[in-house]
């Protein structure tokens, strides 16, 4: 299955397109499963001026999450005969910027899945490097780890890769291969992703542990979308005998 589980719309402060346009771009590119997962702070704070305000998060955060979910759900229903769309959300976990991390009180359990970013950052005080407890707290249908060098992270905390990935597989946590290549990311490819597809040992650990992978273009501008990259890496993962998330 050709799937892209990382796409952004105008709900993310860094995104520019309507959800409808993102869905139609994916359909035109031959994507079979699309996950729309805007940034939690973009959704919850809704407006840039509110996001930048130094006041409290306000009482509307949860309602804006529901409003976003309902909109993406309508998009999923509208295009159901042409593509499967999942209702996702990308969760920031670092607190170096006061208003960026998902509030502890926020409920996102009704989303199909979420992507967790910043797990390997020093400022990720929300997770404290513990994705397992945090995934349980989030309670989504599935949890993925976005654009993170998991082998380097696992080594940094003194764990064994196979054991760690095995635990991820048992808890249903998947790992993203981020294949972005656009102006937002300055046309730089993620080194961890390139290394994985060249490293037989890493591939064997993933395959034997049973953890699933996802592919995400991390698109922010539909005009720069590269579905060919998504297809290429989905096929590479299948050829390695590794299962994709939601497959």
C-alpha positions in Angstrom: 0.0 0.0 0.0 1.3 3.5 -0.9 0.8 5.5 2.2 1.9 9.0 3.4 1.2 9.5 7.0 2.7 13.0 7.4 1.0 15.9 5.7 0.1 19.4 6.8 -2.6 21.9 5.9 -3.3 25.5 6.7 -4.1 24.4 10.3 -0.4 24.3 10.9 1.2 27.7 11.1 3.8 26.6 8.6 1.3 25.0 6.2 -0.5 26.8 3.4 -3.1 24.6 1.8 -6.7 23.6 2.4 -7.2 20.0 3.5 -9.2 19.4 0.3 -6.2 20.5 -1.8 -3.9 18.2 0.1 -6.3 15.3 -0.4 -6.6 16.0 -4.1 -2.9 16.3 -4.5 -2.4 12.9 -2.9 -5.1 11.4 -5.1 -3.4 12.8 -8.2 -0.1 11.4 -7.0 -1.4 7.8 -6.6 -1.4 7.8 -2.8 -3.7 5.1 -1.4 -3.6 6.1 2.3 -3.1 9.7 3.5 -2.7 10.8 7.0 -3.4 14.5 7.7 -1.6 15.4 10.9 -1.3 19.1 11.6 0.8 20.5 14.5 -1.1 20.3 17.8 -0.1 23.9 18.7 -1.3 25.2 15.3 -4.7 23.5 15.8 -5.1 24.2 19.5 -4.1 27.8 19.5 -5.8 28.4 16.1 -4.5 31.9 15.5 -0.9 33.2 15.4 -1.6 36.1 17.6 -3.1 33.8 20.3 -0.2 31.5 20.0 2.3 34.3 20.5 0.3 35.8 23.4 2.0 35.3 26.8 -1.3 34.6 28.5 -2.9 31.3 29.4 -3.7 28.7 26.8 -7.4 29.5 27.2 -10.6 27.4 27.3 -11.0 27.0 23.6 -8.0 24.6 23.0 -10.0 21.4 23.2 -12.8 22.8 21.1 -10.4 23.7 18.3 -9.0 20.1 18.4 -12.6 18.8 17.9 -13.3 21.4 15.1 -10.1 20.3 13.3 -11.0 16.6 13.7 -14.5 17.2 12.4 -13.1 19.0 9.3 -10.7 16.2 8.5 -13.4 13.7 9.0 -15.6 15.5 6.5 -12.7 15.4 4.0 -12.2 11.7 4.7 -15.9 11.1 3.9 -15.9 13.3 0.8 -13.0 11.4 -0.8 -13.7 7.9 0.6 -14.3 6.4 -2.8 -10.9 7.7 -4.1 -8.5 7.5 -1.1 -8.4 6.5 2.6 -7.8 9.5 4.8 -6.7 9.2 8.5 -7.4 11.8 11.1 -4.1 12.5 12.7 -2.2 15.1 14.7 1.5 15.9 15.2 2.5 16.4 18.8 5.4 18.6 19.9 7.0 17.5 23.1 9.6 20.1 23.8 9.0 23.0 26.2 11.8 25.4 25.1 9.0 27.5 23.6 6.3 28.0 26.2 3.3 27.5 24.1 4.4 24.7 21.7 4.0 21.5 23.7 0.7 19.7 23.9 -1.0 20.7 27.2 -1.1 17.9 29.7 -4.8 18.3 30.0 -5.5 18.0 26.2 -7.4 14.9 25.1 -6.4 13.6 21.6 -7.5 10.0 22.2 -10.2 10.3 19.5 -7.7 10.7 16.7 -6.8 7.8 14.4 -3.1 8.3 15.2 -0.6 10.9 16.2 3.0 11.5 15.4 5.3 12.5 18.3 8.2 14.7 17.5 11.2 16.0 19.5 11.7 12.7 21.4 15.4 13.0 21.0 15.7 16.7 21.9 17.2 17.9 25.2 14.1 20.1 25.7 11.7 17.2 25.4 10.7 17.4 29.1 7.2 16.3 28.4 8.3 12.7 27.5 11.6 12.7 29.4 12.6 10.3 26.7 10.0 7.8 27.6 7.8 7.2 24.6 6.1 4.2 26.1 4.4 6.0 29.0 3.7 9.0 26.8 2.0 6.9 24.2 -0.3 5.5 26.8 -1.1 9.0 28.0 -2.0 10.1 24.5 -4.4 7.1 24.0 -4.7 7.5 20.2 -5.5 4.6 17.9 -1.8 4.5 17.0 1.3 6.4 17.9 4.3 7.0 15.6 7.7 8.6 16.2 8.4 11.3 13.6 11.7 12.2 11.9 13.9 10.8 14.7 17.2 8.8 14.4 15.9 6.0 16.7 19.1 4.0 16.6 21.1 7.0 17.8 18.5 7.8 20.4 18.3 4.3 21.7 22.1 4.2 22.0 22.1 7.5 23.9 19.9 6.1 26.6 21.9 2.9 26.9 19.2 0.5 25.6 19.6 -2.4 23.2 18.0 -1.6 19.8 16.3 -5.0 19.3 14.7 -4.9 22.8 13.6 -1.3 22.4 12.0 -1.8 19.0 10.4 -5.1 20.1 8.7 -3.2 22.9 7.6 -0.5 20.4 6.1 -3.3 18.3 4.3 -4.8 21.3 2.8 -1.4 22.2 1.9 -0.6 18.5 4.3 2.3 18.2 5.6 2.8 14.7 8.7 4.6 13.4 8.6 7.1 10.5 10.9 7.3 7.5 10.7 11.0 6.7 11.3 11.5 3.0 10.8 15.2 2.8 12.5 17.1 0.0 11.1 20.7 -0.4 11.9 24.3 0.3 10.4 24.2 3.8 13.1 21.6 4.8 15.7 23.4 2.6 15.9 20.3 0.3 17.8 18.4 2.9 17.3 14.7 3.3 17.3 13.1 6.8 20.6 11.2 7.3 19.0 8.6 9.5 16.5 7.7 6.8 19.2 7.4 4.1 21.4 5.3 6.5 18.6 2.9 7.3 18.2 1.9 3.6 21.9 1.2 3.3 22.4 -0.6 6.6 21.5 -4.3 6.5 22.0 -4.7 10.3 19.4 -2.0 11.1 17.0 -3.4 8.6 17.3 -6.9 10.2 16.6 -5.5 13.7 13.5 -3.7 12.4 12.3 -6.8 10.5 13.0 -9.2 13.4 11.5 -7.0 16.1 8.3 -6.7 14.3 8.0 -2.9 14.6 6.2 -1.2 11.7 7.5 1.7 9.7 5.6 4.6 8.1 6.6 6.9 5.2 5.9 10.6 5.4 6.7 13.4 3.0 6.0 16.0 5.7 4.5 18.2 3.1 3.7 21.9 3.8 3.1 23.1 0.2 1.1 21.0 -2.2 2.9 22.7 -5.1 6.1 21.0 -3.8 4.6 17.6 -3.1 6.7 14.6 -4.3 4.5 11.5 -4.3 7.2 9.7 -6.3 9.4 9.8 -3.2 6.6 8.4 -1.1 6.0 5.6 -3.6 9.7 4.8 -3.8 10.2 4.3 -0.1 7.0 2.5 0.5 8.1 0.0 -2.1 11.6 -0.3 -0.6 10.1 -1.1 2.8 7.9 -3.8 1.3 10.8 -5.3 -0.5 12.7 -5.5 2.8 9.9 -7.6 4.2 8.9 -5.0 6.7 5.3 -4.0 7.3 4.0 -0.5 7.0 1.8 1.1 9.7 -2.0 0.5 9.0 -1.1 -2.2 6.5 
